[in-house]
Amino acid sequence: MAINNERTNITGAADKAALPVSAPAPALAQAPVQAQAQASASAPAPAQAPEQVQASASAPAPAQVSASAVEETRILLADDDKRIREMLGDYFSPEGFILDEAANGREALKLFAERNYSLVILDVMMPEVDGWTVCREIRRSSRVPVIMLTARGEEYDKLFGFDLGADDYIVKPFSPKELLARSKAIIRRSAEAALPGTSDADRRESAGTSGTGVREENDEQEPAGFEGISFEGLRIEFDSRNVLVDGELVSLTPKEYELLSFFAKNRNRVFSREQLLNLVWGYEFGGDDRTVDTHIKMLRESIGSYRKFIVTVWGTGYKFEPGDRR
């Protein structure tokens, strides 16, 4: 597997670093409780053994932080090239990520079955079991984000990877800093989607806007209890993440659904590829424009005749221009 030394610019190995865990608060000072005479008793009360002073209601004891309360951000990296694994460890570990390494697809599947991961990074060409197969097996039971690494950049390979459910596709040689930035963005968006109060229904409650001025919903207010939207025979159900074409449920990859949902909520607006990478993928830098084009192509194929709603604005980007809304 090729490594671009000019882009990586590795100067030395960084120490592996686990996520910091706050040190436990120091124990409160202890003092012997002095024996006190009871006014109503004729004999003094026996002396009490020293014990920890109990905090009063006005001064509650400080909360203790346990290591188990701190969530670990664990990443599974599967690549048969040891140099790439070590290089990425030098970049990811100092950022607080725990990186589990696998040298082939069989090891990757074994580790995935034993632990929970926030992200999986897979090399396509691995011995024993290839990255395509690993991705397919992972998708049978999990929606964990997956990034594919490959030395082959043909569109067919990208389409195949995305069709299996991969979230992103990076061609070697690549910049470790770019892979780190993309990984952070994918993990952040995945975590936000899993939190209470971040579903489409919850966002409709606030009807807010993002920092770019793009509304989570279109300018039109949705009625109370709104769960989906239809454009002719295309229906998008936001709460269940289902998409129906002429009454038939269609299978979309996670990123295809996010892209269609975003378009539906911001219809009749033109977005450049760079804007879509930022708003849908969460990338805060200029990524590969072909990633957007490939997903648009897949989405158009998935929604059949309603592909007409996704309009290419030459020289600019794309917009969602639907028919009558129901």
Short mmCIF file of C-alpha atoms in Angstrom, two decimals:
data_model
loop_
_atom_site.label_atom_id
_atom_site.label_comp_id
_atom_site.label_asym_id
_atom_site.label_seq_id
_atom_site.Cartn_x
_atom_site.Cartn_y
_atom_site.Cartn_z
CA MET A 1 0.00 0.00 0.00
CA ALA A 2 1.51 3.36 -1.03
CA ILE A 3 2.13 6.12 1.48
CA ASN A 4 2.64 9.70 0.37
CA ASN A 5 5.61 10.76 2.50
CA GLU A 6 5.46 14.35 1.33
CA ARG A 7 1.88 14.66 2.56
CA THR A 8 2.22 12.69 5.75
CA ASN A 9 5.43 14.41 6.98
CA ILE A 10 5.78 12.08 9.97
CA THR A 11 8.61 13.22 12.25
CA GLY A 12 8.33 10.67 15.03
CA ALA A 13 6.07 8.27 16.82
CA ALA A 14 3.68 9.79 19.31
CA ASP A 15 2.92 8.12 22.58
CA LYS A 16 -0.35 6.22 22.68
CA ALA A 17 -2.76 8.16 24.84
CA ALA A 18 -6.06 7.00 26.27
CA LEU A 19 -8.89 9.39 26.91
CA PRO A 20 -8.21 11.48 30.02
CA VAL A 21 -10.19 10.54 33.09
CA SER A 22 -10.67 13.18 35.71
CA ALA A 23 -8.76 12.42 38.92
CA PRO A 24 -11.03 11.56 41.83
CA ALA A 25 -11.74 14.44 44.16
CA PRO A 26 -9.62 14.38 47.36
CA ALA A 27 -11.31 12.82 50.35
CA LEU A 28 -12.80 15.23 52.83
CA ALA A 29 -10.84 15.77 56.03
CA GLN A 30 -11.63 13.30 58.79
CA ALA A 31 -11.74 14.10 62.49
CA PRO A 32 -12.64 12.12 65.58
CA VAL A 33 -16.11 12.83 66.85
CA GLN A 34 -15.80 13.95 70.42
CA ALA A 35 -17.93 12.27 73.05
CA GLN A 36 -20.77 14.48 74.02
CA ALA A 37 -22.58 14.48 77.34
CA GLN A 38 -26.28 14.08 77.14
CA ALA A 39 -28.12 16.61 79.23
CA SER A 40 -30.80 14.13 80.31
CA ALA A 41 -28.41 11.24 81.17
CA SER A 42 -26.74 10.79 84.56
CA ALA A 43 -23.67 9.09 83.04
CA PRO A 44 -21.55 10.44 80.18
CA ALA A 45 -21.93 8.74 76.80
CA PRO A 46 -19.02 6.47 75.76
CA ALA A 47 -16.50 7.99 73.38
CA GLN A 48 -17.20 7.33 69.68
CA ALA A 49 -14.61 5.94 67.31
CA PRO A 50 -13.27 8.31 64.63
CA GLU A 51 -15.48 8.42 61.55
CA GLN A 52 -15.76 10.44 58.36
CA VAL A 53 -17.47 13.77 58.83
CA GLN A 54 -20.82 13.79 57.08
CA ALA A 55 -21.49 16.75 54.81
CA SER A 56 -24.37 18.98 55.79
CA ALA A 57 -27.36 19.68 53.55
CA SER A 58 -25.94 23.10 52.74
CA ALA A 59 -22.61 21.67 51.63
CA PRO A 60 -23.15 18.50 49.62
CA ALA A 61 -20.29 16.09 49.16
CA PRO A 62 -18.41 16.50 45.89
CA ALA A 63 -19.49 14.09 43.15
CA GLN A 64 -17.12 11.26 42.44
CA VAL A 65 -16.18 10.60 38.82
CA SER A 66 -15.57 6.99 37.90
CA ALA A 67 -13.62 5.78 34.90
CA SER A 68 -16.63 3.85 33.65
CA ALA A 69 -18.63 7.09 33.41
CA VAL A 70 -16.30 8.42 30.74
CA GLU A 71 -17.16 7.12 27.28
CA GLU A 72 -14.27 5.91 25.17
CA THR A 73 -14.06 6.83 21.53
CA ARG A 74 -12.74 3.61 20.08
CA ILE A 75 -11.86 3.14 16.41
CA LEU A 76 -11.22 -0.12 14.57
CA LEU A 77 -8.47 0.20 11.94
CA ALA A 78 -7.98 -2.74 9.56
CA ASP A 79 -5.08 -2.55 7.12
CA ASP A 80 -2.46 -5.16 6.20
CA ASP A 81 0.25 -2.47 5.94
CA LYS A 82 1.84 -2.10 9.38
CA ARG A 83 3.41 1.23 8.44
CA ILE A 84 0.01 2.75 7.73
CA ARG A 85 -1.38 1.45 11.02
CA GLU A 86 1.55 2.92 12.95
CA MET A 87 1.35 6.21 11.06
CA LEU A 88 -2.35 6.63 11.77
CA GLY A 89 -1.77 5.70 15.41
CA ASP A 90 0.65 8.63 15.64
CA TYR A 91 -2.13 10.97 14.50
CA PHE A 92 -5.21 9.51 16.18
CA SER A 93 -3.87 8.57 19.63
CA PRO A 94 -2.78 12.08 20.67
CA GLU A 95 -6.33 13.24 19.84
CA GLY A 96 -7.72 10.91 22.52
CA PHE A 97 -8.88 8.08 20.25
CA ILE A 98 -8.32 4.45 21.20
CA LEU A 99 -7.18 2.67 18.03
CA ASP A 100 -7.62 -1.11 17.78
CA GLU A 101 -5.59 -2.56 14.92
CA ALA A 102 -6.25 -5.55 12.67
CA ALA A 103 -3.89 -6.85 10.00
CA ASN A 104 -6.58 -8.63 7.97
CA GLY A 105 -10.32 -8.86 7.56
CA ARG A 106 -10.69 -11.93 9.77
CA GLU A 107 -9.05 -10.14 12.71
CA ALA A 108 -11.25 -7.10 12.06
CA LEU A 109 -14.46 -9.12 12.25
CA LYS A 110 -13.29 -10.81 15.46
CA LEU A 111 -12.52 -7.47 17.13
CA PHE A 112 -15.78 -5.96 15.93
CA ALA A 113 -17.74 -8.82 17.49
CA GLU A 114 -16.00 -8.29 20.85
CA ARG A 115 -16.16 -4.50 21.26
CA ASN A 116 -18.21 -1.43 20.47
CA TYR A 117 -16.71 1.08 18.05
CA SER A 118 -17.49 4.67 17.09
CA LEU A 119 -15.88 4.26 13.66
CA VAL A 120 -14.41 1.50 11.47
CA ILE A 121 -11.64 2.24 8.94
CA LEU A 122 -11.17 -0.57 6.40
CA ASP A 123 -8.55 -1.16 3.73
CA VAL A 124 -10.21 -2.75 0.71
CA MET A 125 -7.43 -5.13 -0.33
CA MET A 126 -6.63 -7.26 2.73
CA PRO A 127 -5.62 -10.93 2.98
CA GLU A 128 -8.00 -13.69 4.10
CA VAL A 129 -11.12 -11.48 4.11
CA ASP A 130 -11.23 -8.25 2.06
CA GLY A 131 -12.63 -4.91 3.16
CA TRP A 132 -15.77 -5.24 1.01
CA THR A 133 -16.73 -8.44 2.82
CA VAL A 134 -15.98 -6.95 6.24
CA CYS A 135 -18.15 -3.92 5.46
CA ARG A 136 -20.99 -6.16 4.25
CA GLU A 137 -20.83 -8.28 7.42
CA ILE A 138 -20.77 -5.21 9.67
CA ARG A 139 -23.83 -3.78 7.95
CA ARG A 140 -25.81 -6.93 8.73
CA SER A 141 -25.96 -5.91 12.40
CA SER A 142 -24.67 -2.36 12.83
CA ARG A 143 -24.95 1.19 11.49
CA VAL A 144 -21.51 2.19 12.82
CA PRO A 145 -19.81 4.63 10.40
CA VAL A 146 -17.35 3.00 7.97
CA ILE A 147 -14.55 4.64 5.96
CA MET A 148 -12.94 2.63 3.15
CA LEU A 149 -9.26 3.01 2.19
CA THR A 150 -8.11 1.90 -1.23
CA ALA A 151 -5.42 2.40 -3.84
CA ARG A 152 -8.08 2.17 -6.55
CA GLY A 153 -10.03 5.33 -7.29
CA GLU A 154 -12.31 4.20 -10.09
CA GLU A 155 -15.93 5.29 -9.83
CA TYR A 156 -17.10 1.67 -9.93
CA ASP A 157 -15.17 0.92 -6.73
CA LYS A 158 -16.68 3.93 -5.00
CA LEU A 159 -20.18 3.03 -6.08
CA PHE A 160 -19.68 -0.53 -4.89
CA GLY A 161 -18.37 0.64 -1.51
CA PHE A 162 -21.19 3.11 -0.97
CA ASP A 163 -23.72 0.52 -2.06
CA LEU A 164 -22.43 -1.77 0.69
CA GLY A 165 -23.06 1.00 3.20
CA ALA A 166 -19.70 2.73 3.51
CA ASP A 167 -19.93 6.35 4.67
CA ASP A 168 -16.78 7.61 2.98
CA TYR A 169 -14.09 6.45 0.58
CA ILE A 170 -10.47 7.68 0.63
CA VAL A 171 -7.94 6.90 -2.09
CA LYS A 172 -4.29 6.15 -1.28
CA PRO A 173 -1.93 7.91 -0.98
CA PHE A 174 -3.83 10.14 1.41
CA SER A 175 -3.14 12.80 4.01
CA PRO A 176 -3.42 11.45 7.58
CA LYS A 177 -4.61 14.89 8.68
CA GLU A 178 -7.47 14.75 6.18
CA LEU A 179 -8.45 11.24 7.30
CA LEU A 180 -8.37 12.42 10.93
CA ALA A 181 -10.57 15.43 10.11
CA ARG A 182 -13.06 13.29 8.20
CA SER A 183 -13.14 10.74 11.00
CA LYS A 184 -13.89 13.43 13.59
CA ALA A 185 -16.69 14.83 11.43
CA ILE A 186 -18.30 11.43 10.89
CA ILE A 187 -18.05 10.48 14.56
CA ARG A 188 -19.50 13.83 15.63
CA ARG A 189 -22.49 13.58 13.29
CA SER A 190 -23.13 9.97 14.29
CA ALA A 191 -23.06 10.88 17.97
CA GLU A 192 -25.38 13.86 17.46
CA ALA A 193 -27.89 11.69 15.61
CA ALA A 194 -27.93 9.23 18.50
CA LEU A 195 -28.53 11.83 21.22
CA PRO A 196 -32.02 12.62 22.55
CA GLY A 197 -33.26 15.92 21.20
CA THR A 198 -31.42 15.64 17.88
CA SER A 199 -33.95 13.68 15.86
CA ASP A 200 -35.84 15.36 13.04
CA ALA A 201 -38.92 15.55 15.25
CA ASP A 202 -36.96 17.27 18.03
CA ARG A 203 -35.36 19.70 15.62
CA ARG A 204 -38.78 20.64 14.32
CA GLU A 205 -39.66 21.71 17.85
CA SER A 206 -36.97 24.37 17.82
CA ALA A 207 -37.27 25.24 14.11
CA GLY A 208 -33.81 26.74 14.31
CA THR A 209 -31.18 27.53 11.74
CA SER A 210 -27.61 26.43 11.34
CA GLY A 211 -24.66 28.80 11.31
CA THR A 212 -24.82 28.87 7.54
CA GLY A 213 -28.39 30.13 7.49
CA VAL A 214 -29.70 26.80 6.21
CA ARG A 215 -32.85 25.80 8.03
CA GLU A 216 -33.28 22.37 9.50
CA GLU A 217 -36.67 22.63 7.84
CA ASN A 218 -37.78 24.63 4.85
CA ASP A 219 -39.27 28.07 5.35
CA GLU A 220 -42.75 26.57 5.49
CA GLN A 221 -43.81 25.50 8.98
CA GLU A 222 -44.93 21.91 9.31
CA PRO A 223 -48.17 21.04 11.14
CA ALA A 224 -48.07 19.54 14.62
CA GLY A 225 -47.38 15.81 14.61
CA PHE A 226 -45.70 16.05 11.19
CA GLU A 227 -43.70 12.88 10.51
CA GLY A 228 -43.03 12.92 6.78
CA ILE A 229 -43.44 14.67 3.48
CA SER A 230 -44.49 13.59 0.00
CA PHE A 231 -43.67 14.93 -3.45
CA GLU A 232 -45.89 13.20 -5.99
CA GLY A 233 -45.13 9.49 -5.39
CA LEU A 234 -41.96 10.07 -3.39
CA ARG A 235 -42.47 9.97 0.39
CA ILE A 236 -39.83 10.65 3.05
CA GLU A 237 -40.62 9.63 6.62
CA PHE A 238 -38.21 11.52 8.86
CA ASP A 239 -38.84 9.80 12.18
CA SER A 240 -38.52 6.26 10.81
CA ARG A 241 -35.95 7.20 8.12
CA ASN A 242 -38.04 5.33 5.55
CA VAL A 243 -38.35 6.34 1.90
CA LEU A 244 -41.18 5.08 -0.29
CA VAL A 245 -41.42 5.28 -4.07
CA ASP A 246 -44.99 4.86 -5.31
CA GLY A 247 -45.88 3.14 -2.05
CA GLU A 248 -42.93 0.72 -2.15
CA LEU A 249 -40.22 0.90 0.52
CA VAL A 250 -36.79 1.45 -1.05
CA SER A 251 -33.42 0.71 0.52
CA LEU A 252 -31.09 3.70 0.85
CA THR A 253 -27.63 3.82 2.37
CA PRO A 254 -27.38 6.06 5.47
CA LYS A 255 -25.70 8.82 3.49
CA GLU A 256 -28.23 8.62 0.64
CA TYR A 257 -31.03 9.11 3.16
CA GLU A 258 -29.26 12.04 4.84
CA LEU A 259 -28.71 13.70 1.47
CA LEU A 260 -32.34 13.24 0.37
CA SER A 261 -33.64 14.42 3.75
CA PHE A 262 -31.45 17.52 3.57
CA PHE A 263 -32.66 18.33 0.06
CA ALA A 264 -36.31 17.88 1.06
CA LYS A 265 -35.91 20.29 3.96
CA ASN A 266 -34.11 22.86 1.82
CA ARG A 267 -35.95 22.49 -1.47
CA ASN A 268 -35.53 24.88 -4.37
CA ARG A 269 -32.17 26.08 -3.03
CA VAL A 270 -28.91 25.63 -4.92
CA PHE A 271 -25.98 24.10 -3.01
CA SER A 272 -22.43 23.75 -4.24
CA ARG A 273 -20.58 20.47 -3.74
CA GLU A 274 -18.43 22.12 -1.08
CA GLN A 275 -21.54 23.27 0.80
CA LEU A 276 -23.01 19.76 0.67
CA LEU A 277 -19.77 18.27 2.01
CA ASN A 278 -19.95 20.72 4.89
CA LEU A 279 -23.68 20.50 5.64
CA VAL A 280 -24.38 16.81 4.98
CA TRP A 281 -21.01 15.17 5.61
CA GLY A 282 -19.94 17.64 8.27
CA TYR A 283 -16.53 18.28 6.68
CA GLU A 284 -15.08 21.63 7.67
CA PHE A 285 -12.62 21.62 4.78
CA GLY A 286 -12.64 21.08 1.06
CA GLY A 287 -13.13 17.37 0.52
CA ASP A 288 -13.37 15.37 -2.69
CA ASP A 289 -16.17 16.73 -4.89
CA ARG A 290 -16.52 13.30 -6.49
CA THR A 291 -17.89 11.99 -3.20
CA VAL A 292 -20.94 14.22 -3.66
CA ASP A 293 -21.34 13.35 -7.35
CA THR A 294 -21.16 9.62 -6.61
CA HIS A 295 -23.82 9.82 -3.90
CA ILE A 296 -26.07 11.95 -6.10
CA LYS A 297 -25.81 9.33 -8.83
CA MET A 298 -26.68 6.53 -6.39
CA LEU A 299 -29.58 8.49 -4.90
CA ARG A 300 -31.05 9.21 -8.33
CA GLU A 301 -30.94 5.51 -9.17
CA SER A 302 -32.59 4.62 -5.86
CA ILE A 303 -35.62 6.90 -6.26
CA GLY A 304 -36.34 5.91 -9.86
CA SER A 305 -38.46 8.31 -11.91
CA TYR A 306 -38.34 10.92 -9.13
CA ARG A 307 -34.69 11.46 -9.91
CA LYS A 308 -36.07 14.39 -11.90
CA PHE A 309 -36.38 16.30 -8.61
CA ILE A 310 -32.58 16.40 -8.16
CA VAL A 311 -31.47 19.04 -10.62
CA THR A 312 -27.87 19.64 -11.68
CA VAL A 313 -27.05 23.35 -11.79
CA TRP A 314 -24.14 23.43 -14.18
CA GLY A 315 -21.05 25.17 -12.87
CA THR A 316 -22.54 25.41 -9.37
CA GLY A 317 -23.92 22.25 -7.82
CA TYR A 318 -27.35 20.73 -7.17
CA LYS A 319 -30.84 21.61 -5.99
CA PHE A 320 -33.98 19.69 -5.09
CA GLU A 321 -36.87 20.96 -7.23
CA PRO A 322 -39.91 18.77 -6.49
CA GLY A 323 -43.40 18.80 -7.88
CA ASP A 324 -46.54 19.37 -5.84
CA ARG A 325 -46.07 18.69 -2.16
CA ARG A 326 -48.58 16.58 -0.24
#
